[in-house]
C-alpha positions as a Markdown table, in Angstrom:
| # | Residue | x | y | z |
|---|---|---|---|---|
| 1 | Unk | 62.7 | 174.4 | 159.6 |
| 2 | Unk | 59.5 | 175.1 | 158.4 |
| 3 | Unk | 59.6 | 179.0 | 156.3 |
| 4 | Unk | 56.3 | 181.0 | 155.7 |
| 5 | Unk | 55.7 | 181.4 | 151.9 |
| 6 | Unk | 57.9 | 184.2 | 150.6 |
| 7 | Unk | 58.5 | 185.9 | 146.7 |
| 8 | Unk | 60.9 | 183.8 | 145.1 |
| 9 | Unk | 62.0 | 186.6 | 142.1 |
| 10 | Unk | 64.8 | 184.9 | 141.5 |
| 11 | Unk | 62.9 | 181.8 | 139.8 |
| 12 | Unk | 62.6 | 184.0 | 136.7 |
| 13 | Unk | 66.3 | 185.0 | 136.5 |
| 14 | Unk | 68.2 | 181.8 | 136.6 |
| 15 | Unk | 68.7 | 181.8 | 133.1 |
| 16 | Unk | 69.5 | 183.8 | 130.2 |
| 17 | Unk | 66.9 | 182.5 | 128.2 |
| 18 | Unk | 64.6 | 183.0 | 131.1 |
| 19 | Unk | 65.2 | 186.4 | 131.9 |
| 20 | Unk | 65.0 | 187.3 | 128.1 |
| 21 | Unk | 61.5 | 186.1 | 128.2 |
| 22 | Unk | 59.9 | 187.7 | 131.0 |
| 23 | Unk | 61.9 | 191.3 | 130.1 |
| 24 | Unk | 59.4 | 194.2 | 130.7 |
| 25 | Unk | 61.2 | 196.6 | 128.2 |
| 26 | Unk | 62.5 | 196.1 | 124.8 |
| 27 | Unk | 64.1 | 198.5 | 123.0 |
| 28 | Unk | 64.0 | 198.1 | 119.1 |
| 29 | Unk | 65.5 | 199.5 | 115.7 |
| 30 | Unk | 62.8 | 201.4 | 115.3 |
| 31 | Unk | 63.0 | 203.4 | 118.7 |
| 32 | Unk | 66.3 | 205.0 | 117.6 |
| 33 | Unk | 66.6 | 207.9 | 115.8 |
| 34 | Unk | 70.5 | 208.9 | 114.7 |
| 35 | Unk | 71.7 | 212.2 | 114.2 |
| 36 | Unk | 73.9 | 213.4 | 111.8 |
| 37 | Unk | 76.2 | 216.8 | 111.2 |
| 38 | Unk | 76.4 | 218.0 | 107.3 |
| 39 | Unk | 79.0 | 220.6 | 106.4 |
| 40 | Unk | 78.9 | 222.9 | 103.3 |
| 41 | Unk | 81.8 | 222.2 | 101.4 |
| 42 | Unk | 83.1 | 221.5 | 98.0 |
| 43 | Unk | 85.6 | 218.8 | 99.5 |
| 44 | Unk | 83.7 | 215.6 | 98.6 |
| 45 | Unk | 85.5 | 213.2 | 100.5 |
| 46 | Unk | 85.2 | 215.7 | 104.1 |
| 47 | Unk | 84.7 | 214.0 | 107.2 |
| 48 | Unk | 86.1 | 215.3 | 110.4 |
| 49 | Unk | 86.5 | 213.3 | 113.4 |
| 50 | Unk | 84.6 | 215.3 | 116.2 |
| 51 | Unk | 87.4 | 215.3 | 119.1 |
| 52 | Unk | 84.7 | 215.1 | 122.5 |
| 53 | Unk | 82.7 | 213.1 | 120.6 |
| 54 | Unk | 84.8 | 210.4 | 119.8 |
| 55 | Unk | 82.9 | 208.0 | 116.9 |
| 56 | Unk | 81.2 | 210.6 | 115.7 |
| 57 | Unk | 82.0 | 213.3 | 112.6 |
| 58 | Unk | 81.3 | 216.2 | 110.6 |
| 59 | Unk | 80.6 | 215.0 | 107.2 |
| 60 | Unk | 79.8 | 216.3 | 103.5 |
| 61 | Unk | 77.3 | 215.4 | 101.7 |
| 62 | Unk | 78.8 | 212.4 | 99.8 |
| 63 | Unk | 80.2 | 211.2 | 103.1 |
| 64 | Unk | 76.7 | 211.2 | 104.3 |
| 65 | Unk | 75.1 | 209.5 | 102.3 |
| 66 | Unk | 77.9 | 206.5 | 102.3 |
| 67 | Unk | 77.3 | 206.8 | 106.4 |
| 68 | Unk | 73.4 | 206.6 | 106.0 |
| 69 | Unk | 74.0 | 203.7 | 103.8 |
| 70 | Unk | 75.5 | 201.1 | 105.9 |
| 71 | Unk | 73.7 | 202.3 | 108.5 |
| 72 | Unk | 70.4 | 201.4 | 106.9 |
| 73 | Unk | 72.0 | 198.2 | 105.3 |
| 74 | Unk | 71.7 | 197.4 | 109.5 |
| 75 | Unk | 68.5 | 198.8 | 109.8 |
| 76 | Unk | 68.2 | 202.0 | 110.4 |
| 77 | Unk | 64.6 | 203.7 | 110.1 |
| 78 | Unk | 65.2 | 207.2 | 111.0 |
| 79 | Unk | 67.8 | 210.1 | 111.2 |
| 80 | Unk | 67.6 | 213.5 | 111.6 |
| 81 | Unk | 70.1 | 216.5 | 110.1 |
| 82 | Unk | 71.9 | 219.4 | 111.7 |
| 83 | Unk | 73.6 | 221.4 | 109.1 |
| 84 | Unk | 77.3 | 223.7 | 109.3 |
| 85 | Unk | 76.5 | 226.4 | 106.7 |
| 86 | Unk | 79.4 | 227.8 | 104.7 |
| 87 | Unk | 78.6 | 231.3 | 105.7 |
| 88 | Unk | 77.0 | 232.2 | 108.2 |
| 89 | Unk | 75.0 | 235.8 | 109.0 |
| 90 | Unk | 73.0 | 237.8 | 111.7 |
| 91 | Unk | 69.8 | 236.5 | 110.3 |
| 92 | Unk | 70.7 | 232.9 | 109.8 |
| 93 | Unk | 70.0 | 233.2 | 105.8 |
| 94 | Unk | 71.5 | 230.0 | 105.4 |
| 95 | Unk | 68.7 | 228.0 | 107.4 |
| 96 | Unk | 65.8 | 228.7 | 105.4 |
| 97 | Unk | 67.9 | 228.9 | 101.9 |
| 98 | Unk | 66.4 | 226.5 | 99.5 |
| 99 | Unk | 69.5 | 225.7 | 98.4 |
| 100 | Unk | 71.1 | 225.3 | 101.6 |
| 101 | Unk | 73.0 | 222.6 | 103.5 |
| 102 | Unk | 70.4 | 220.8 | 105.3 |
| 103 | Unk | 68.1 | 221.4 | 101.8 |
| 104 | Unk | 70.8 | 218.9 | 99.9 |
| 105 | Unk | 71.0 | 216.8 | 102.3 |
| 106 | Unk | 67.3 | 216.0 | 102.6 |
| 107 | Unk | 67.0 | 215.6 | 99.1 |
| 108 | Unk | 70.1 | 213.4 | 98.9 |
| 109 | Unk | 69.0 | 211.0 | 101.3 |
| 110 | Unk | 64.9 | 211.0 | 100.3 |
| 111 | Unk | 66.4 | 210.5 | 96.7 |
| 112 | Unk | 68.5 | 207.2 | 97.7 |
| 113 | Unk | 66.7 | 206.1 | 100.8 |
| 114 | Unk | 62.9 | 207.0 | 100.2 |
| 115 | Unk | 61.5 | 204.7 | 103.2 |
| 116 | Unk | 64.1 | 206.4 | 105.4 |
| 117 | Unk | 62.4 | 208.9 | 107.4 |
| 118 | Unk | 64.3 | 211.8 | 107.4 |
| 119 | Unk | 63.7 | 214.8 | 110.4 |
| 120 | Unk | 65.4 | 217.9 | 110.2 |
| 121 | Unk | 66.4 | 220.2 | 113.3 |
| 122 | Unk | 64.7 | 224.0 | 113.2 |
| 123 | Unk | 67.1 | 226.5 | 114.8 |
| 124 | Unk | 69.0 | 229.6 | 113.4 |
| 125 | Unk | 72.3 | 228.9 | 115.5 |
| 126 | Unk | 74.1 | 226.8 | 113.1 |
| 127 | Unk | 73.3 | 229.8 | 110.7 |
| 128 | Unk | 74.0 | 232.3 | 112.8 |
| 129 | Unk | 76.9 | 234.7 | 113.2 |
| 130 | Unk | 76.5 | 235.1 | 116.6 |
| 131 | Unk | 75.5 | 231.7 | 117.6 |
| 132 | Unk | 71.8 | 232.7 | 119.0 |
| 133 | Unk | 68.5 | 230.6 | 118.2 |
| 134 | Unk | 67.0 | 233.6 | 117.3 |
| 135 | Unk | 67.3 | 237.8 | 115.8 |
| 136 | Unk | 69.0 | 239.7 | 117.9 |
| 137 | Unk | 67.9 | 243.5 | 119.1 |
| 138 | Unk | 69.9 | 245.9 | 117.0 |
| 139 | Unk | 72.2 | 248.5 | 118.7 |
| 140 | Unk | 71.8 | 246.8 | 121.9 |
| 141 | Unk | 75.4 | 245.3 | 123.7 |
| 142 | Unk | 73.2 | 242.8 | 125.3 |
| 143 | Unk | 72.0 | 241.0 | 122.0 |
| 144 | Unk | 68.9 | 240.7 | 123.8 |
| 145 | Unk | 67.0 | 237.6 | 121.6 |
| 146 | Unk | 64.2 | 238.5 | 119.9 |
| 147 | Unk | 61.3 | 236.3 | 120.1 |
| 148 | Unk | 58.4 | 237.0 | 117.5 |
| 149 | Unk | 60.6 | 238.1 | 115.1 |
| 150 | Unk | 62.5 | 235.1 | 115.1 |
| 151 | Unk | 59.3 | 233.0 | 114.6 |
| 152 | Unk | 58.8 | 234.6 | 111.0 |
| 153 | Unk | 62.5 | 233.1 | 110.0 |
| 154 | Unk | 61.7 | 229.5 | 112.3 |
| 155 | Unk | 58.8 | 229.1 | 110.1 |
| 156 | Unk | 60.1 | 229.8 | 106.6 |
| 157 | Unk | 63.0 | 227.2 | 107.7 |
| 158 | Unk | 60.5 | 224.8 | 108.3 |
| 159 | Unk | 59.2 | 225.1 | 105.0 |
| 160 | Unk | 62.1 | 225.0 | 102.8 |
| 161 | Unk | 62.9 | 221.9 | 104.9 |
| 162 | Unk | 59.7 | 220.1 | 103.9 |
| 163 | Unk | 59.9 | 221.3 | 100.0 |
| 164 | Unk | 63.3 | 219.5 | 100.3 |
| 165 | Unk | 61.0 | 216.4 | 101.4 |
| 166 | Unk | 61.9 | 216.3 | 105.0 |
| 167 | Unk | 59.5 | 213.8 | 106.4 |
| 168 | Unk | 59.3 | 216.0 | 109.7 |
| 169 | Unk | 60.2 | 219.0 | 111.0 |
| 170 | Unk | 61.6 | 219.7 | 114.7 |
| 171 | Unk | 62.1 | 223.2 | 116.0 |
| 172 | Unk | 64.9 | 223.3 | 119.0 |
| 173 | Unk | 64.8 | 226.9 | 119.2 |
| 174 | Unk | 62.4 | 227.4 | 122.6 |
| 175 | Unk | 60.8 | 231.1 | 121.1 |
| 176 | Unk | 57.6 | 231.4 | 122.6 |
| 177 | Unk | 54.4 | 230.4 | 119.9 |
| 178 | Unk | 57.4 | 228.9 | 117.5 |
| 179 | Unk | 55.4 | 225.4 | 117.0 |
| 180 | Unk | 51.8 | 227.5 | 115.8 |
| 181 | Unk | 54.0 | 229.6 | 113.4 |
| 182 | Unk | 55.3 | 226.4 | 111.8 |
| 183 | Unk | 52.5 | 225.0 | 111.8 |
| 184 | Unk | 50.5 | 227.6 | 110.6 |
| 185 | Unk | 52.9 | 228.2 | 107.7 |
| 186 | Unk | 53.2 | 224.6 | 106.9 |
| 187 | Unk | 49.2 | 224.2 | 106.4 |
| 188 | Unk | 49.5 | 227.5 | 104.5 |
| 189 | Unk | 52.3 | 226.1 | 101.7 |
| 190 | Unk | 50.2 | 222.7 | 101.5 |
| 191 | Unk | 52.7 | 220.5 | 103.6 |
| 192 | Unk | 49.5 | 219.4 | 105.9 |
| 193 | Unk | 51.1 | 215.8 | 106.0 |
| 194 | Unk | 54.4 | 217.3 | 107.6 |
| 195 | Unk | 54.5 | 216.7 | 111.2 |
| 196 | Unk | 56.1 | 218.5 | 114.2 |
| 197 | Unk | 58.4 | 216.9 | 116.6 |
| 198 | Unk | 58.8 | 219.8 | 119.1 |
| 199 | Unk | 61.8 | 220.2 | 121.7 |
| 200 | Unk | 58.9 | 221.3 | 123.9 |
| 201 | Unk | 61.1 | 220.2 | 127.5 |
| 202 | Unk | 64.7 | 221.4 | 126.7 |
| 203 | Unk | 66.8 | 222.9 | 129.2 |
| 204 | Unk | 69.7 | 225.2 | 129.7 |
| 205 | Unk | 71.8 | 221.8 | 130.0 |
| 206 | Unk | 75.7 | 221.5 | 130.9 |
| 207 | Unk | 75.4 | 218.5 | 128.8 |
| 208 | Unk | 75.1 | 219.9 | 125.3 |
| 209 | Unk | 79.0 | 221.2 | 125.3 |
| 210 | Unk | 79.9 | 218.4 | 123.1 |
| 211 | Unk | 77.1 | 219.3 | 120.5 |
| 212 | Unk | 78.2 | 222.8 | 120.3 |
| 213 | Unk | 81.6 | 221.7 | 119.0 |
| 214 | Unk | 80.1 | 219.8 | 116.3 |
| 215 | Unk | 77.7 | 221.9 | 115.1 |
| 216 | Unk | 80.0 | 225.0 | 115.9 |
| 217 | Unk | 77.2 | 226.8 | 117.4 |
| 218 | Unk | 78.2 | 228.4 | 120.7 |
| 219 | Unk | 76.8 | 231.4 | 121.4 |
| 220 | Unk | 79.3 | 234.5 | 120.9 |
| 221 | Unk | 78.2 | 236.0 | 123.8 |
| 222 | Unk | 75.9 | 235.6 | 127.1 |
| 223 | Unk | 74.1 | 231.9 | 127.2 |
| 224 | Unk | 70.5 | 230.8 | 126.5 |
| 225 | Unk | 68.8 | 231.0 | 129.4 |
| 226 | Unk | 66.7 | 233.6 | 128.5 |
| 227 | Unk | 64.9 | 230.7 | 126.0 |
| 228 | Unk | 65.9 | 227.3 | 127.7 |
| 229 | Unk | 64.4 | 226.0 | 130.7 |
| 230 | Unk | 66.0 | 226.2 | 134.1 |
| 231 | Unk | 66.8 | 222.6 | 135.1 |
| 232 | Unk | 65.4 | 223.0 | 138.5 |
| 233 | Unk | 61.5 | 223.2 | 137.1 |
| 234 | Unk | 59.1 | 220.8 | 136.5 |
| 235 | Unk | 55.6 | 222.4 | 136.5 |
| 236 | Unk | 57.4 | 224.8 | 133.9 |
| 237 | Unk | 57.9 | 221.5 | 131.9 |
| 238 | Unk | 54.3 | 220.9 | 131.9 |
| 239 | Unk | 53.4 | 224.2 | 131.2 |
| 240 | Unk | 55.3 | 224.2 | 128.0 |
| 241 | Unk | 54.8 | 220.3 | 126.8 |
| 242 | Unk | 50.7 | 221.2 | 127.0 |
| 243 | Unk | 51.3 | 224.3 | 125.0 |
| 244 | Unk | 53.0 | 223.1 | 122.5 |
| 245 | Unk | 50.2 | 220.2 | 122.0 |
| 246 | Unk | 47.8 | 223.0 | 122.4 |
| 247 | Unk | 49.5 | 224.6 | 119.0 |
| 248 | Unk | 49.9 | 222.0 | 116.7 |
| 249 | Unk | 52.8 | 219.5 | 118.0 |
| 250 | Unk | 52.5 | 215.6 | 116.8 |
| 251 | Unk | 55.7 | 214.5 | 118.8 |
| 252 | Unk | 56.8 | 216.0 | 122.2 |
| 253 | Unk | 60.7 | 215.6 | 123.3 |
| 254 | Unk | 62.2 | 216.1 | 126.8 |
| 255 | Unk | 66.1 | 217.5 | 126.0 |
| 256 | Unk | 68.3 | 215.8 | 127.8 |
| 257 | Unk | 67.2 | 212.3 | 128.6 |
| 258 | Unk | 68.8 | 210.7 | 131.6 |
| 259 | Unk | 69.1 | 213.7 | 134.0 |
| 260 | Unk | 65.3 | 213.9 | 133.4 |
| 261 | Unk | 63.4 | 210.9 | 133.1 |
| 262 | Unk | 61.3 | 211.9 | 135.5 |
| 263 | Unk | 59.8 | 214.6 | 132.9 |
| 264 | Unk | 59.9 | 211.8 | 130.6 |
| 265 | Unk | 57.9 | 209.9 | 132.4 |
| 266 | Unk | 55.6 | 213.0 | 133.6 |
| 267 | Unk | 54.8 | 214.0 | 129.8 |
| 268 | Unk | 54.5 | 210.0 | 128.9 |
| 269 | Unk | 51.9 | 210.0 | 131.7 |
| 270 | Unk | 50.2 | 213.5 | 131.3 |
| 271 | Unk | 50.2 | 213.9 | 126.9 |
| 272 | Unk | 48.0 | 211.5 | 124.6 |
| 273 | Unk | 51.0 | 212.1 | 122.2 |
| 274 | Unk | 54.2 | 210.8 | 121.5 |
| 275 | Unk | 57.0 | 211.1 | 123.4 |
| 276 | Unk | 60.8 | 211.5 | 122.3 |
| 277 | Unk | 63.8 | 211.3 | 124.7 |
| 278 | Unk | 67.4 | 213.2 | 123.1 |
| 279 | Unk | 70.2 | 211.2 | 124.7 |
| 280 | Unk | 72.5 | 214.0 | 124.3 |
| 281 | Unk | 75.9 | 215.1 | 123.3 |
| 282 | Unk | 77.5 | 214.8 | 127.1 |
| 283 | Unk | 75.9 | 211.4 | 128.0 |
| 284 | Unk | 77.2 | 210.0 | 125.1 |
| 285 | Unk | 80.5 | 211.8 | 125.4 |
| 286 | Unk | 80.7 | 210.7 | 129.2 |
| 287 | Unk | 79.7 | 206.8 | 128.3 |
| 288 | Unk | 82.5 | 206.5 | 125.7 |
| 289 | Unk | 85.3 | 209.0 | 127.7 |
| 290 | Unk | 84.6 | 206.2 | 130.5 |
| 291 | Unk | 84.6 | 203.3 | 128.0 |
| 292 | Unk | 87.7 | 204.5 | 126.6 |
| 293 | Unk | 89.4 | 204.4 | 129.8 |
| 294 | Unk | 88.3 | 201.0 | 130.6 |
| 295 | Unk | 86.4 | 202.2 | 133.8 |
| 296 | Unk | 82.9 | 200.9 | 132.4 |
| 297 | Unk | 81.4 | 198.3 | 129.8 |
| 298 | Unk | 80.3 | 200.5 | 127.1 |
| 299 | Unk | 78.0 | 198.1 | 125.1 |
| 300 | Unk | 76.8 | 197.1 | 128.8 |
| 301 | Unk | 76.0 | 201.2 | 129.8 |
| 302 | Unk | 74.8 | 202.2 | 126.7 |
| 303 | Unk | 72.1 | 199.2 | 126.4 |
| 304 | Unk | 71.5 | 200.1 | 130.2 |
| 305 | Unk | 71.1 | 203.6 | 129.3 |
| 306 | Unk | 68.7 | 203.1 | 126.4 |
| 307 | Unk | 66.4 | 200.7 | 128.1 |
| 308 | Unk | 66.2 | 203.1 | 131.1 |
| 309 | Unk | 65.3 | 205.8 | 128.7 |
| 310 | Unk | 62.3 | 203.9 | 126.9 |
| 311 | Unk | 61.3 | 202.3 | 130.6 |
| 312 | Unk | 60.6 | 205.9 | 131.6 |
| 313 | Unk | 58.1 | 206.4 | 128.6 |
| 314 | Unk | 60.0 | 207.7 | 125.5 |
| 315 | Unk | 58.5 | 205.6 | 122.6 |
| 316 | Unk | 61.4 | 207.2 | 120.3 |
| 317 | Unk | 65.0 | 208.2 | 121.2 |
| 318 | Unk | 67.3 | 210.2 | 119.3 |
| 319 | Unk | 71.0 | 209.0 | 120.6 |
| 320 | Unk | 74.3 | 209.3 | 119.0 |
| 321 | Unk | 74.5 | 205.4 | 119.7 |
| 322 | Unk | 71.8 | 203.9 | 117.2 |
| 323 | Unk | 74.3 | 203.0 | 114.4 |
| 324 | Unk | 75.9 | 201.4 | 117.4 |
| 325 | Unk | 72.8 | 199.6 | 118.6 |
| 326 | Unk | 72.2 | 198.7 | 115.1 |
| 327 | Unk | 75.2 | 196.6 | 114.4 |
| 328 | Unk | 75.0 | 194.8 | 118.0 |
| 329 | Unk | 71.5 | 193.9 | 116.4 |
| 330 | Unk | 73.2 | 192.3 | 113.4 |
| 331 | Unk | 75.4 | 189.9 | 115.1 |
């Protein structure tokens, strides 16, 4: 029986070694950022298993920089650093202390790993006592957040950050005009060099419940939707990806990843800047809960999950699994 001429796909996928050289999307070390929680504590040897985010820990310094090690014996080119103060206050004093947490650790790693590039997180709620990204109004049983008077503290966090010798800063905070403050204050204390990797997409996520146990920063009271996006808006996306350009922002991140790679691949398509993608806290705690009980290939989702992120646009991606990517690499 004679056929008219069809597509025959399948001629490029009969083989490993076939489909391996026609794939479309790679993803590399270098796309993979790993984050990392530091603790305040004289207890050299600390490292706390984090219980919903199984692999993953709260660690002193020491323990930090033994993790950082192996992971860049496997190639690891970047990290960045969330810090668990000692004490914590109403005005976050911790976060922009010189001598602080996230100050140490910077210094720790640029001291042993100078290639390493090293990003630091810019928010107050690891600092403060109420768990808020920002000042809160005084004598007020809301705790209404206070934006422009938060931006003042943002940007003297940023700054102790890069005296420390972080190799970027990124502010996660979502107060209005945050990334021209830093920016601003940055030029002014000579860190011109110092670049800013804004959470300019982030939204009011039920995926960041994980996060919040690890870097113990729930809010005491209300939520944060008064600063994070509502998950339902795109054009709102846009609005705030282009104004964060607008003031001074050399990396723009959508926050989470999966549930919105269509904003990934909006920003990718709309910004002459590069994107990031945070594969966050519940999509890696759902992937290994599911791995765990045996209902899913984990090294299967999670390479699945990583190439769909960069597909969408994100030429970097901050994901809990890069020392796991890492050593798959090696073998």
């Amino acid at each position: 029986m004679d056929l008219p001429a069809f597509y025959r796909g399948r001629r490029l996928r009969r083989s490993a070694a076939m489909r391996d050289i026609v794939r479309e999307t790679i993803v590399r070390p270098e796309d993979l950022m790993m984050l990392y929680f530091v603790v305040e504590t004289d207890d050299v040897t600390f490292r706390k298993p984090i219980d919903s985010m199984p692999g993953q820990f709260q660690l002193s310094l020491d323990e930090l920089e033994k993790q950082v090690a192996a992971a860049v014996a496997n190639g690891l080119r970047s990290c960045m650093l969330f810090g668990i103060p000692a004490t914590k206050d109403p005005v976050a004093s911790a976060a922009y202390d010189d001598n602080g947490i996230v100050q140490k650790a910077v210094r720790r790693l640029k001291d042993r790993f100078p290639e390493l590039v090293v990003v630091t997180d810019v928010c107050l709620c690891e600092y403060t006592s109420h768990g808020h990204c920002g000042l809160l109004t005084q004598g007020d049983t809301k705790g209404l957040v206070q934006n422009d008077a938060t931006l003042d503290l943002l940007a003297k966090t940023a700054v102790s950050h890069a005296r420390a010798g972080a190799d970027m800063v990124a502010p996660s905070d979502m107060m209005d005009g945050r990334v021209l403050a830093i920016r601003t204050a940055l030029d002014e204390a000579g860190f011109i060099d110092v670049p800013i990797m804004s959470y300019a997409v982030k939204f009011a996520s039920s995926f960041y419940g994980p996060f919040r146990d690890a870097a113990e920063s729930a809010p005491s009271h209300g939520d944060r939707r008064t600063y994070q996006m509502d998950p339902a808006n795109a054009r709102e996306a846009m609005r705030e990806a282009a104004a964060d350009i607008e003031e001074g922002a050399d990396i723009i991140m959508v926050k989470p990843a999966m549930p919105y790679l269509d904003l990934v691949r909006a920003v990718r398509d709309s910004f002459d800047v590069p994107v990031a993608a945070y594969q966050v806290s519940g999509e890696y705690s759902m992937i290994k809960a599911a791995a765990i009980n045996g209902w899913i290939d984990e090294k299967a989702v999670m390479l699945e999950s990583l190439t769909a992120i960069k597909r969408a646009g994100a030429e970097l991606i901050m994901t809990y699994f890069a020392e796991d990517f890492l050593k798959l690499q090696g073998k």
